[in-house]
Amino acid sequence: HKSLAYLKKNKYSLGTCLIDLIIISAAFTASIFFWYPFYHEMPFSQSLLFKHFPLIIFFILTWLSIGWNFKLYTRRFLSYGRAVVALFVTFIFASAFVYFIFVIAYSRTVLLLSAFICGLVLPGWRIFMMLLYVFTCMSWCLLFSSSTTNV
């Protein structure tokens, strides 16, 4: 009962978080898909993706903890500025740990490409949703304004 009420209350924040996690996972998959055949001349495979799984999980956990500290998923969950700053801090933090922890020390280029893709797409979808909301509200306001209803 309480968990259902929590889900109802925070459905937009949870949805935003889920979209972000999908984007981050897709960015890592795309980076691995493009980098390894290009540079290492290795075809993309699931084993290559699973090899990078600790790095992906570490990046996601870092993203969630920094996002929580920056209040990325609270009131203003479409804040693209906070998403950019959180991504920058996540990238710096993950880069430092990739350098020192051998378990996740895979290709730094995959990390860089993934962060670049996330840097475009994470704020991009938020801006798109805000513009969609603004133009949808504007069209409804113009449709039902007093000058059009008097016709």
JSON list of N, CA and C in Angstrom, two decimals, residues 24-104:
[
{"chain": "A", "resi": 24, "resn": "ILE", "atom": "N", "xyz": [21.90, 5.80, -20.78]},
{"chain": "A", "resi": 24, "resn": "ILE", "atom": "CA", "xyz": [23.27, 5.48, -20.40]},
{"chain": "A", "resi": 24, "resn": "ILE", "atom": "C", "xyz": [23.66, 4.09, -20.89]},
{"chain": "A", "resi": 25, "resn": "SER", "atom": "N", "xyz": [22.78, 3.12, -20.72]},
{"chain": "A", "resi": 25, "resn": "SER", "atom": "CA", "xyz": [23.06, 1.76, -21.20]},
{"chain": "A", "resi": 25, "resn": "SER", "atom": "C", "xyz": [23.20, 1.73, -22.71]},
{"chain": "A", "resi": 26, "resn": "ALA", "atom": "N", "xyz": [22.34, 2.45, -23.41]},
{"chain": "A", "resi": 26, "resn": "ALA", "atom": "CA", "xyz": [22.41, 2.50, -24.88]},
{"chain": "A", "resi": 26, "resn": "ALA", "atom": "C", "xyz": [23.68, 3.20, -25.34]},
{"chain": "A", "resi": 27, "resn": "ALA", "atom": "N", "xyz": [24.10, 4.22, -24.60]},
{"chain": "A", "resi": 27, "resn": "ALA", "atom": "CA", "xyz": [25.33, 4.94, -24.96]},
{"chain": "A", "resi": 27, "resn": "ALA", "atom": "C", "xyz": [26.55, 4.03, -24.84]},
{"chain": "A", "resi": 28, "resn": "PHE", "atom": "N", "xyz": [26.62, 3.25, -23.78]},
{"chain": "A", "resi": 28, "resn": "PHE", "atom": "CA", "xyz": [27.73, 2.31, -23.63]},
{"chain": "A", "resi": 28, "resn": "PHE", "atom": "C", "xyz": [27.68, 1.24, -24.71]},
{"chain": "A", "resi": 29, "resn": "THR", "atom": "N", "xyz": [26.50, 0.73, -25.00]},
{"chain": "A", "resi": 29, "resn": "THR", "atom": "CA", "xyz": [26.37, -0.28, -26.05]},
{"chain": "A", "resi": 29, "resn": "THR", "atom": "C", "xyz": [26.82, 0.28, -27.40]},
{"chain": "A", "resi": 30, "resn": "ALA", "atom": "N", "xyz": [26.38, 1.49, -27.72]},
{"chain": "A", "resi": 30, "resn": "ALA", "atom": "CA", "xyz": [26.77, 2.12, -28.99]},
{"chain": "A", "resi": 30, "resn": "ALA", "atom": "C", "xyz": [28.27, 2.39, -29.04]},
{"chain": "A", "resi": 31, "resn": "SER", "atom": "N", "xyz": [28.84, 2.82, -27.93]},
{"chain": "A", "resi": 31, "resn": "SER", "atom": "CA", "xyz": [30.28, 3.08, -27.90]},
{"chain": "A", "resi": 31, "resn": "SER", "atom": "C", "xyz": [31.08, 1.81, -28.15]},
{"chain": "A", "resi": 32, "resn": "ILE", "atom": "N", "xyz": [30.69, 0.74, -27.50]},
{"chain": "A", "resi": 32, "resn": "ILE", "atom": "CA", "xyz": [31.37, -0.54, -27.70]},
{"chain": "A", "resi": 32, "resn": "ILE", "atom": "C", "xyz": [31.17, -1.04, -29.13]},
{"chain": "A", "resi": 33, "resn": "PHE", "atom": "N", "xyz": [29.95, -0.86, -29.63]},
{"chain": "A", "resi": 33, "resn": "PHE", "atom": "CA", "xyz": [29.61, -1.30, -30.98]},
{"chain": "A", "resi": 33, "resn": "PHE", "atom": "C", "xyz": [30.46, -0.59, -32.03]},
{"chain": "A", "resi": 34, "resn": "PHE", "atom": "N", "xyz": [30.71, 0.70, -31.84]},
{"chain": "A", "resi": 34, "resn": "PHE", "atom": "CA", "xyz": [31.47, 1.46, -32.84]},
{"chain": "A", "resi": 34, "resn": "PHE", "atom": "C", "xyz": [32.99, 1.42, -32.60]},
{"chain": "A", "resi": 35, "resn": "TRP", "atom": "N", "xyz": [33.42, 1.40, -31.33]},
{"chain": "A", "resi": 35, "resn": "TRP", "atom": "CA", "xyz": [34.84, 1.52, -31.05]},
{"chain": "A", "resi": 35, "resn": "TRP", "atom": "C", "xyz": [35.63, 0.25, -31.35]},
{"chain": "A", "resi": 36, "resn": "TYR", "atom": "N", "xyz": [35.15, -0.87, -30.87]},
{"chain": "A", "resi": 36, "resn": "TYR", "atom": "CA", "xyz": [35.93, -2.10, -31.01]},
{"chain": "A", "resi": 36, "resn": "TYR", "atom": "C", "xyz": [36.11, -2.54, -32.46]},
{"chain": "A", "resi": 37, "resn": "PRO", "atom": "N", "xyz": [35.10, -2.52, -33.31]},
{"chain": "A", "resi": 37, "resn": "PRO", "atom": "CA", "xyz": [35.37, -2.86, -34.72]},
{"chain": "A", "resi": 37, "resn": "PRO", "atom": "C", "xyz": [36.26, -1.82, -35.42]},
{"chain": "A", "resi": 38, "resn": "PHE", "atom": "N", "xyz": [36.16, -0.57, -35.02]},
{"chain": "A", "resi": 38, "resn": "PHE", "atom": "CA", "xyz": [36.96, 0.48, -35.65]},
{"chain": "A", "resi": 38, "resn": "PHE", "atom": "C", "xyz": [38.43, 0.40, -35.24]},
{"chain": "A", "resi": 39, "resn": "TYR", "atom": "N", "xyz": [38.69, 0.34, -33.95]},
{"chain": "A", "resi": 39, "resn": "TYR", "atom": "CA", "xyz": [40.07, 0.43, -33.47]},
{"chain": "A", "resi": 39, "resn": "TYR", "atom": "C", "xyz": [40.74, -0.93, -33.30]},
{"chain": "A", "resi": 40, "resn": "HIS", "atom": "N", "xyz": [40.04, -1.87, -32.70]},
{"chain": "A", "resi": 40, "resn": "HIS", "atom": "CA", "xyz": [40.62, -3.18, -32.40]},
{"chain": "A", "resi": 40, "resn": "HIS", "atom": "C", "xyz": [40.32, -4.22, -33.47]},
{"chain": "A", "resi": 41, "resn": "GLU", "atom": "N", "xyz": [39.49, -3.88, -34.45]},
{"chain": "A", "resi": 41, "resn": "GLU", "atom": "CA", "xyz": [39.07, -4.79, -35.51]},
{"chain": "A", "resi": 41, "resn": "GLU", "atom": "C", "xyz": [38.46, -6.07, -34.96]},
{"chain": "A", "resi": 42, "resn": "MET", "atom": "N", "xyz": [37.68, -5.89, -33.89]},
{"chain": "A", "resi": 42, "resn": "MET", "atom": "CA", "xyz": [36.95, -7.01, -33.28]},
{"chain": "A", "resi": 42, "resn": "MET", "atom": "C", "xyz": [35.48, -6.78, -33.54]},
{"chain": "A", "resi": 43, "resn": "PRO", "atom": "N", "xyz": [34.76, -7.80, -33.96]},
{"chain": "A", "resi": 43, "resn": "PRO", "atom": "CA", "xyz": [33.31, -7.61, -34.16]},
{"chain": "A", "resi": 43, "resn": "PRO", "atom": "C", "xyz": [32.60, -7.45, -32.82]},
{"chain": "A", "resi": 44, "resn": "PHE", "atom": "N", "xyz": [31.51, -6.72, -32.84]},
{"chain": "A", "resi": 44, "resn": "PHE", "atom": "CA", "xyz": [30.71, -6.53, -31.63]},
{"chain": "A", "resi": 44, "resn": "PHE", "atom": "C", "xyz": [30.07, -7.86, -31.24]},
{"chain": "A", "resi": 45, "resn": "SER", "atom": "N", "xyz": [30.12, -8.17, -29.96]},
{"chain": "A", "resi": 45, "resn": "SER", "atom": "CA", "xyz": [29.48, -9.38, -29.46]},
{"chain": "A", "resi": 45, "resn": "SER", "atom": "C", "xyz": [28.96, -9.12, -28.05]},
{"chain": "A", "resi": 46, "resn": "GLN", "atom": "N", "xyz": [28.10, -10.01, -27.62]},
{"chain": "A", "resi": 46, "resn": "GLN", "atom": "CA", "xyz": [27.56, -9.89, -26.27]},
{"chain": "A", "resi": 46, "resn": "GLN", "atom": "C", "xyz": [28.65, -10.09, -25.22]},
{"chain": "A", "resi": 47, "resn": "SER", "atom": "N", "xyz": [29.61, -10.93, -25.51]},
{"chain": "A", "resi": 47, "resn": "SER", "atom": "CA", "xyz": [30.69, -11.14, -24.54]},
{"chain": "A", "resi": 47, "resn": "SER", "atom": "C", "xyz": [31.51, -9.87, -24.35]},
{"chain": "A", "resi": 48, "resn": "LEU", "atom": "N", "xyz": [31.66, -9.09, -25.41]},
{"chain": "A", "resi": 48, "resn": "LEU", "atom": "CA", "xyz": [32.36, -7.81, -25.31]},
{"chain": "A", "resi": 48, "resn": "LEU", "atom": "C", "xyz": [31.56, -6.84, -24.43]},
{"chain": "A", "resi": 49, "resn": "LEU", "atom": "N", "xyz": [30.25, -6.88, -24.59]},
{"chain": "A", "resi": 49, "resn": "LEU", "atom": "CA", "xyz": [29.38, -6.04, -23.76]},
{"chain": "A", "resi": 49, "resn": "LEU", "atom": "C", "xyz": [29.43, -6.49, -22.31]},
{"chain": "A", "resi": 50, "resn": "PHE", "atom": "N", "xyz": [29.40, -7.79, -22.07]},
{"chain": "A", "resi": 50, "resn": "PHE", "atom": "CA", "xyz": [29.47, -8.30, -20.69]},
{"chain": "A", "resi": 50, "resn": "PHE", "atom": "C", "xyz": [30.83, -8.06, -20.06]},
{"chain": "A", "resi": 51, "resn": "LYS", "atom": "N", "xyz": [31.86, -8.00, -20.87]},
{"chain": "A", "resi": 51, "resn": "LYS", "atom": "CA", "xyz": [33.19, -7.68, -20.35]},
{"chain": "A", "resi": 51, "resn": "LYS", "atom": "C", "xyz": [33.22, -6.27, -19.76]},
{"chain": "A", "resi": 52, "resn": "HIS", "atom": "N", "xyz": [32.44, -5.37, -20.34]},
{"chain": "A", "resi": 52, "resn": "HIS", "atom": "CA", "xyz": [32.38, -3.98, -19.86]},
{"chain": "A", "resi": 52, "resn": "HIS", "atom": "C", "xyz": [31.28, -3.77, -18.81]},
{"chain": "A", "resi": 53, "resn": "PHE", "atom": "N", "xyz": [30.60, -4.83, -18.44]},
{"chain": "A", "resi": 53, "resn": "PHE", "atom": "CA", "xyz": [29.50, -4.72, -17.49]},
{"chain": "A", "resi": 53, "resn": "PHE", "atom": "C", "xyz": [29.90, -4.06, -16.16]},
{"chain": "A", "resi": 54, "resn": "PRO", "atom": "N", "xyz": [31.04, -4.39, -15.55]},
{"chain": "A", "resi": 54, "resn": "PRO", "atom": "CA", "xyz": [31.42, -3.70, -14.31]},
{"chain": "A", "resi": 54, "resn": "PRO", "atom": "C", "xyz": [31.59, -2.19, -14.50]},
{"chain": "A", "resi": 55, "resn": "LEU", "atom": "N", "xyz": [32.14, -1.79, -15.64]},
{"chain": "A", "resi": 55, "resn": "LEU", "atom": "CA", "xyz": [32.29, -0.36, -15.92]},
{"chain": "A", "resi": 55, "resn": "LEU", "atom": "C", "xyz": [30.93, 0.32, -16.07]},
{"chain": "A", "resi": 56, "resn": "ILE", "atom": "N", "xyz": [30.02, -0.35, -16.78]},
{"chain": "A", "resi": 56, "resn": "ILE", "atom": "CA", "xyz": [28.68, 0.21, -16.98]},
{"chain": "A", "resi": 56, "resn": "ILE", "atom": "C", "xyz": [27.95, 0.34, -15.64]},
{"chain": "A", "resi": 57, "resn": "ILE", "atom": "N", "xyz": [28.01, -0.70, -14.84]},
{"chain": "A", "resi": 57, "resn": "ILE", "atom": "CA", "xyz": [27.35, -0.67, -13.52]},
{"chain": "A", "resi": 57, "resn": "ILE", "atom": "C", "xyz": [27.97, 0.41, -12.63]},
{"chain": "A", "resi": 58, "resn": "PHE", "atom": "N", "xyz": [29.29, 0.50, -12.64]},
{"chain": "A", "resi": 58, "resn": "PHE", "atom": "CA", "xyz": [29.95, 1.54, -11.85]},
{"chain": "A", "resi": 58, "resn": "PHE", "atom": "C", "xyz": [29.52, 2.93, -12.31]},
{"chain": "A", "resi": 59, "resn": "PHE", "atom": "N", "xyz": [29.45, 3.16, -13.62]},
{"chain": "A", "resi": 59, "resn": "PHE", "atom": "CA", "xyz": [29.03, 4.45, -14.14]},
{"chain": "A", "resi": 59, "resn": "PHE", "atom": "C", "xyz": [27.59, 4.75, -13.74]},
{"chain": "A", "resi": 60, "resn": "ILE", "atom": "N", "xyz": [26.71, 3.76, -13.84]},
{"chain": "A", "resi": 60, "resn": "ILE", "atom": "CA", "xyz": [25.30, 3.96, -13.48]},
{"chain": "A", "resi": 60, "resn": "ILE", "atom": "C", "xyz": [25.16, 4.26, -12.00]},
{"chain": "A", "resi": 61, "resn": "LEU", "atom": "N", "xyz": [25.85, 3.50, -11.15]},
{"chain": "A", "resi": 61, "resn": "LEU", "atom": "CA", "xyz": [25.76, 3.76, -9.70]},
{"chain": "A", "resi": 61, "resn": "LEU", "atom": "C", "xyz": [26.33, 5.13, -9.35]},
{"chain": "A", "resi": 62, "resn": "THR", "atom": "N", "xyz": [27.40, 5.52, -10.01]},
{"chain": "A", "resi": 62, "resn": "THR", "atom": "CA", "xyz": [27.97, 6.85, -9.79]},
{"chain": "A", "resi": 62, "resn": "THR", "atom": "C", "xyz": [26.99, 7.92, -10.25]},
{"chain": "A", "resi": 63, "resn": "TRP", "atom": "N", "xyz": [26.38, 7.70, -11.42]},
{"chain": "A", "resi": 63, "resn": "TRP", "atom": "CA", "xyz": [25.38, 8.65, -11.95]},
{"chain": "A", "resi": 63, "resn": "TRP", "atom": "C", "xyz": [24.21, 8.80, -10.97]},
{"chain": "A", "resi": 64, "resn": "LEU", "atom": "N", "xyz": [23.71, 7.69, -10.46]},
{"chain": "A", "resi": 64, "resn": "LEU", "atom": "CA", "xyz": [22.57, 7.76, -9.54]},
{"chain": "A", "resi": 64, "resn": "LEU", "atom": "C", "xyz": [22.93, 8.47, -8.24]},
{"chain": "A", "resi": 65, "resn": "SER", "atom": "N", "xyz": [24.11, 8.19, -7.69]},
{"chain": "A", "resi": 65, "resn": "SER", "atom": "CA", "xyz": [24.49, 8.85, -6.43]},
{"chain": "A", "resi": 65, "resn": "SER", "atom": "C", "xyz": [24.74, 10.34, -6.64]},
{"chain": "A", "resi": 66, "resn": "ILE", "atom": "N", "xyz": [25.38, 10.71, -7.73]},
{"chain": "A", "resi": 66, "resn": "ILE", "atom": "CA", "xyz": [25.61, 12.13, -7.99]},
{"chain": "A", "resi": 66, "resn": "ILE", "atom": "C", "xyz": [24.30, 12.81, -8.35]},
{"chain": "A", "resi": 67, "resn": "GLY", "atom": "N", "xyz": [23.46, 12.13, -9.13]},
{"chain": "A", "resi": 67, "resn": "GLY", "atom": "CA", "xyz": [22.14, 12.68, -9.44]},
{"chain": "A", "resi": 67, "resn": "GLY", "atom": "C", "xyz": [21.31, 12.90, -8.18]},
{"chain": "A", "resi": 68, "resn": "TRP", "atom": "N", "xyz": [21.42, 11.99, -7.24]},
{"chain": "A", "resi": 68, "resn": "TRP", "atom": "CA", "xyz": [20.69, 12.15, -5.97]},
{"chain": "A", "resi": 68, "resn": "TRP", "atom": "C", "xyz": [21.25, 13.35, -5.20]},
{"chain": "A", "resi": 69, "resn": "ASN", "atom": "N", "xyz": [22.57, 13.51, -5.17]},
{"chain": "A", "resi": 69, "resn": "ASN", "atom": "CA", "xyz": [23.17, 14.65, -4.48]},
{"chain": "A", "resi": 69, "resn": "ASN", "atom": "C", "xyz": [22.84, 15.98, -5.15]},
{"chain": "A", "resi": 70, "resn": "PHE", "atom": "N", "xyz": [22.71, 15.99, -6.48]},
{"chain": "A", "resi": 70, "resn": "PHE", "atom": "CA", "xyz": [22.36, 17.21, -7.20]},
{"chain": "A", "resi": 70, "resn": "PHE", "atom": "C", "xyz": [20.85, 17.41, -7.30]},
{"chain": "A", "resi": 71, "resn": "LYS", "atom": "N", "xyz": [20.09, 16.51, -6.65]},
{"chain": "A", "resi": 71, "resn": "LYS", "atom": "CA", "xyz": [18.63, 16.56, -6.67]},
{"chain": "A", "resi": 71, "resn": "LYS", "atom": "C", "xyz": [18.10, 16.57, -8.10]},
{"chain": "A", "resi": 72, "resn": "LEU", "atom": "N", "xyz": [18.66, 15.69, -8.90]},
{"chain": "A", "resi": 72, "resn": "LEU", "atom": "CA", "xyz": [18.29, 15.60, -10.30]},
{"chain": "A", "resi": 72, "resn": "LEU", "atom": "C", "xyz": [16.90, 15.00, -10.49]},
{"chain": "A", "resi": 73, "resn": "TYR", "atom": "N", "xyz": [16.47, 14.18, -9.57]},
{"chain": "A", "resi": 73, "resn": "TYR", "atom": "CA", "xyz": [15.18, 13.49, -9.71]},
{"chain": "A", "resi": 73, "resn": "TYR", "atom": "C", "xyz": [14.17, 13.96, -8.68]},
{"chain": "A", "resi": 74, "resn": "THR", "atom": "N", "xyz": [14.24, 15.22, -8.31]},
{"chain": "A", "resi": 74, "resn": "THR", "atom": "CA", "xyz": [13.25, 15.77, -7.38]},
{"chain": "A", "resi": 74, "resn": "THR", "atom": "C", "xyz": [12.31, 16.69, -8.14]},
{"chain": "A", "resi": 75, "resn": "ARG", "atom": "N", "xyz": [12.00, 17.82, -7.60]},
{"chain": "A", "resi": 75, "resn": "ARG", "atom": "CA", "xyz": [11.00, 18.72, -8.18]},
{"chain": "A", "resi": 75, "resn": "ARG", "atom": "C", "xyz": [11.21, 18.99, -9.66]},
{"chain": "A", "resi": 76, "resn": "ARG", "atom": "N", "xyz": [12.36, 19.49, -10.02]},
{"chain": "A", "resi": 76, "resn": "ARG", "atom": "CA", "xyz": [12.63, 19.89, -11.40]},
{"chain": "A", "resi": 76, "resn": "ARG", "atom": "C", "xyz": [13.42, 18.80, -12.11]},
{"chain": "A", "resi": 77, "resn": "PHE", "atom": "N", "xyz": [12.74, 17.67, -12.37]},
{"chain": "A", "resi": 77, "resn": "PHE", "atom": "CA", "xyz": [13.43, 16.52, -12.93]},
{"chain": "A", "resi": 77, "resn": "PHE", "atom": "C", "xyz": [13.77, 16.70, -14.41]},
{"chain": "A", "resi": 78, "resn": "LEU", "atom": "N", "xyz": [13.28, 17.76, -15.06]},
{"chain": "A", "resi": 78, "resn": "LEU", "atom": "CA", "xyz": [13.66, 18.03, -16.45]},
{"chain": "A", "resi": 78, "resn": "LEU", "atom": "C", "xyz": [14.75, 19.09, -16.55]},
{"chain": "A", "resi": 79, "resn": "SER", "atom": "N", "xyz": [15.46, 19.33, -15.48]},
{"chain": "A", "resi": 79, "resn": "SER", "atom": "CA", "xyz": [16.53, 20.32, -15.48]},
{"chain": "A", "resi": 79, "resn": "SER", "atom": "C", "xyz": [17.72, 19.79, -16.27]},
{"chain": "A", "resi": 80, "resn": "TYR", "atom": "N", "xyz": [17.91, 20.34, -17.45]},
{"chain": "A", "resi": 80, "resn": "TYR", "atom": "CA", "xyz": [19.00, 19.88, -18.30]},
{"chain": "A", "resi": 80, "resn": "TYR", "atom": "C", "xyz": [20.35, 20.40, -17.81]},
{"chain": "A", "resi": 81, "resn": "GLY", "atom": "N", "xyz": [20.38, 21.53, -17.13]},
{"chain": "A", "resi": 81, "resn": "GLY", "atom": "CA", "xyz": [21.63, 22.06, -16.59]},
{"chain": "A", "resi": 81, "resn": "GLY", "atom": "C", "xyz": [22.20, 21.15, -15.52]},
{"chain": "A", "resi": 82, "resn": "ARG", "atom": "N", "xyz": [21.34, 20.69, -14.62]},
{"chain": "A", "resi": 82, "resn": "ARG", "atom": "CA", "xyz": [21.80, 19.77, -13.58]},
{"chain": "A", "resi": 82, "resn": "ARG", "atom": "C", "xyz": [22.24, 18.44, -14.17]},
{"chain": "A", "resi": 83, "resn": "ALA", "atom": "N", "xyz": [21.58, 18.03, -15.26]},
{"chain": "A", "resi": 83, "resn": "ALA", "atom": "CA", "xyz": [21.97, 16.78, -15.91]},
{"chain": "A", "resi": 83, "resn": "ALA", "atom": "C", "xyz": [23.37, 16.90, -16.51]},
{"chain": "A", "resi": 84, "resn": "VAL", "atom": "N", "xyz": [23.67, 18.04, -17.11]},
{"chain": "A", "resi": 84, "resn": "VAL", "atom": "CA", "xyz": [25.00, 18.25, -17.69]},
{"chain": "A", "resi": 84, "resn": "VAL", "atom": "C", "xyz": [26.07, 18.26, -16.60]},
{"chain": "A", "resi": 85, "resn": "VAL", "atom": "N", "xyz": [25.81, 18.98, -15.52]},
{"chain": "A", "resi": 85, "resn": "VAL", "atom": "CA", "xyz": [26.79, 19.05, -14.43]},
{"chain": "A", "resi": 85, "resn": "VAL", "atom": "C", "xyz": [26.97, 17.68, -13.77]},
{"chain": "A", "resi": 86, "resn": "ALA", "atom": "N", "xyz": [25.86, 16.97, -13.56]},
{"chain": "A", "resi": 86, "resn": "ALA", "atom": "CA", "xyz": [25.94, 15.63, -12.96]},
{"chain": "A", "resi": 86, "resn": "ALA", "atom": "C", "xyz": [26.72, 14.68, -13.87]},
{"chain": "A", "resi": 87, "resn": "LEU", "atom": "N", "xyz": [26.52, 14.81, -15.18]},
{"chain": "A", "resi": 87, "resn": "LEU", "atom": "CA", "xyz": [27.26, 13.96, -16.11]},
{"chain": "A", "resi": 87, "resn": "LEU", "atom": "C", "xyz": [28.75, 14.29, -16.09]},
{"chain": "A", "resi": 88, "resn": "PHE", "atom": "N", "xyz": [29.09, 15.56, -16.03]},
{"chain": "A", "resi": 88, "resn": "PHE", "atom": "CA", "xyz": [30.50, 15.96, -15.99]},
{"chain": "A", "resi": 88, "resn": "PHE", "atom": "C", "xyz": [31.17, 15.41, -14.73]},
{"chain": "A", "resi": 89, "resn": "VAL", "atom": "N", "xyz": [30.53, 15.55, -13.59]},
{"chain": "A", "resi": 89, "resn": "VAL", "atom": "CA", "xyz": [31.10, 15.05, -12.33]},
{"chain": "A", "resi": 89, "resn": "VAL", "atom": "C", "xyz": [31.18, 13.52, -12.36]},
{"chain": "A", "resi": 90, "resn": "THR", "atom": "N", "xyz": [30.16, 12.88, -12.90]},
{"chain": "A", "resi": 90, "resn": "THR", "atom": "CA", "xyz": [30.17, 11.42, -13.03]},
{"chain": "A", "resi": 90, "resn": "THR", "atom": "C", "xyz": [31.33, 10.96, -13.90]},
{"chain": "A", "resi": 91, "resn": "PHE", "atom": "N", "xyz": [31.55, 11.65, -15.01]},
{"chain": "A", "resi": 91, "resn": "PHE", "atom": "CA", "xyz": [32.64, 11.30, -15.91]},
{"chain": "A", "resi": 91, "resn": "PHE", "atom": "C", "xyz": [34.00, 11.46, -15.23]},
{"chain": "A", "resi": 92, "resn": "ILE", "atom": "N", "xyz": [34.19, 12.57, -14.53]},
{"chain": "A", "resi": 92, "resn": "ILE", "atom": "CA", "xyz": [35.47, 12.80, -13.83]},
{"chain": "A", "resi": 92, "resn": "ILE", "atom": "C", "xyz": [35.69, 11.71, -12.77]},
{"chain": "A", "resi": 93, "resn": "PHE", "atom": "N", "xyz": [34.65, 11.43, -12.00]},
{"chain": "A", "resi": 93, "resn": "PHE", "atom": "CA", "xyz": [34.75, 10.43, -10.95]},
{"chain": "A", "resi": 93, "resn": "PHE", "atom": "C", "xyz": [35.02, 9.05, -11.54]},
{"chain": "A", "resi": 94, "resn": "ALA", "atom": "N", "xyz": [34.28, 8.68, -12.59]},
{"chain": "A", "resi": 94, "resn": "ALA", "atom": "CA", "xyz": [34.47, 7.36, -13.21]},
{"chain": "A", "resi": 94, "resn": "ALA", "atom": "C", "xyz": [35.85, 7.26, -13.87]},
{"chain": "A", "resi": 95, "resn": "SER", "atom": "N", "xyz": [36.31, 8.34, -14.47]},
{"chain": "A", "resi": 95, "resn": "SER", "atom": "CA", "xyz": [37.64, 8.34, -15.10]},
{"chain": "A", "resi": 95, "resn": "SER", "atom": "C", "xyz": [38.74, 8.10, -14.08]},
{"chain": "A", "resi": 96, "resn": "ALA", "atom": "N", "xyz": [38.60, 8.74, -12.94]},
{"chain": "A", "resi": 96, "resn": "ALA", "atom": "CA", "xyz": [39.61, 8.56, -11.89]},
{"chain": "A", "resi": 96, "resn": "ALA", "atom": "C", "xyz": [39.61, 7.12, -11.39]},
{"chain": "A", "resi": 97, "resn": "PHE", "atom": "N", "xyz": [38.44, 6.55, -11.20]},
{"chain": "A", "resi": 97, "resn": "PHE", "atom": "CA", "xyz": [38.38, 5.18, -10.70]},
{"chain": "A", "resi": 97, "resn": "PHE", "atom": "C", "xyz": [38.80, 4.17, -11.75]},
{"chain": "A", "resi": 98, "resn": "VAL", "atom": "N", "xyz": [38.52, 4.44, -13.01]},
{"chain": "A", "resi": 98, "resn": "VAL", "atom": "CA", "xyz": [38.95, 3.54, -14.08]},
{"chain": "A", "resi": 98, "resn": "VAL", "atom": "C", "xyz": [40.47, 3.48, -14.11]},
{"chain": "A", "resi": 99, "resn": "TYR", "atom": "N", "xyz": [41.09, 4.57, -13.81]},
{"chain": "A", "resi": 99, "resn": "TYR", "atom": "CA", "xyz": [42.55, 4.62, -13.82]},
{"chain": "A", "resi": 99, "resn": "TYR", "atom": "C", "xyz": [43.16, 3.77, -12.69]},
{"chain": "A", "resi": 100, "resn": "PHE", "atom": "N", "xyz": [42.49, 3.73, -11.53]},
{"chain": "A", "resi": 100, "resn": "PHE", "atom": "CA", "xyz": [43.07, 3.07, -10.36]},
{"chain": "A", "resi": 100, "resn": "PHE", "atom": "C", "xyz": [42.55, 1.66, -10.08]},
{"chain": "A", "resi": 101, "resn": "ILE", "atom": "N", "xyz": [41.35, 1.34, -10.52]},
{"chain": "A", "resi": 101, "resn": "ILE", "atom": "CA", "xyz": [40.76, 0.04, -10.21]},
{"chain": "A", "resi": 101, "resn": "ILE", "atom": "C", "xyz": [40.81, -0.83, -11.45]},
{"chain": "A", "resi": 102, "resn": "PHE", "atom": "N", "xyz": [41.57, -1.90, -11.40]},
{"chain": "A", "resi": 102, "resn": "PHE", "atom": "CA", "xyz": [41.79, -2.72, -12.58]},
{"chain": "A", "resi": 102, "resn": "PHE", "atom": "C", "xyz": [40.56, -3.51, -13.01]},
{"chain": "A", "resi": 103, "resn": "VAL", "atom": "N", "xyz": [39.61, -3.75, -12.10]},
{"chain": "A", "resi": 103, "resn": "VAL", "atom": "CA", "xyz": [38.42, -4.53, -12.45]},
{"chain": "A", "resi": 103, "resn": "VAL", "atom": "C", "xyz": [37.58, -3.79, -13.50]},
{"chain": "A", "resi": 104, "resn": "ILE", "atom": "N", "xyz": [37.55, -2.48, -13.42]},
{"chain": "A", "resi": 104, "resn": "ILE", "atom": "CA", "xyz": [36.76, -1.71, -14.39]},
{"chain": "A", "resi": 104, "resn": "ILE", "atom": "C", "xyz": [37.65, -0.95, -15.36]}
]
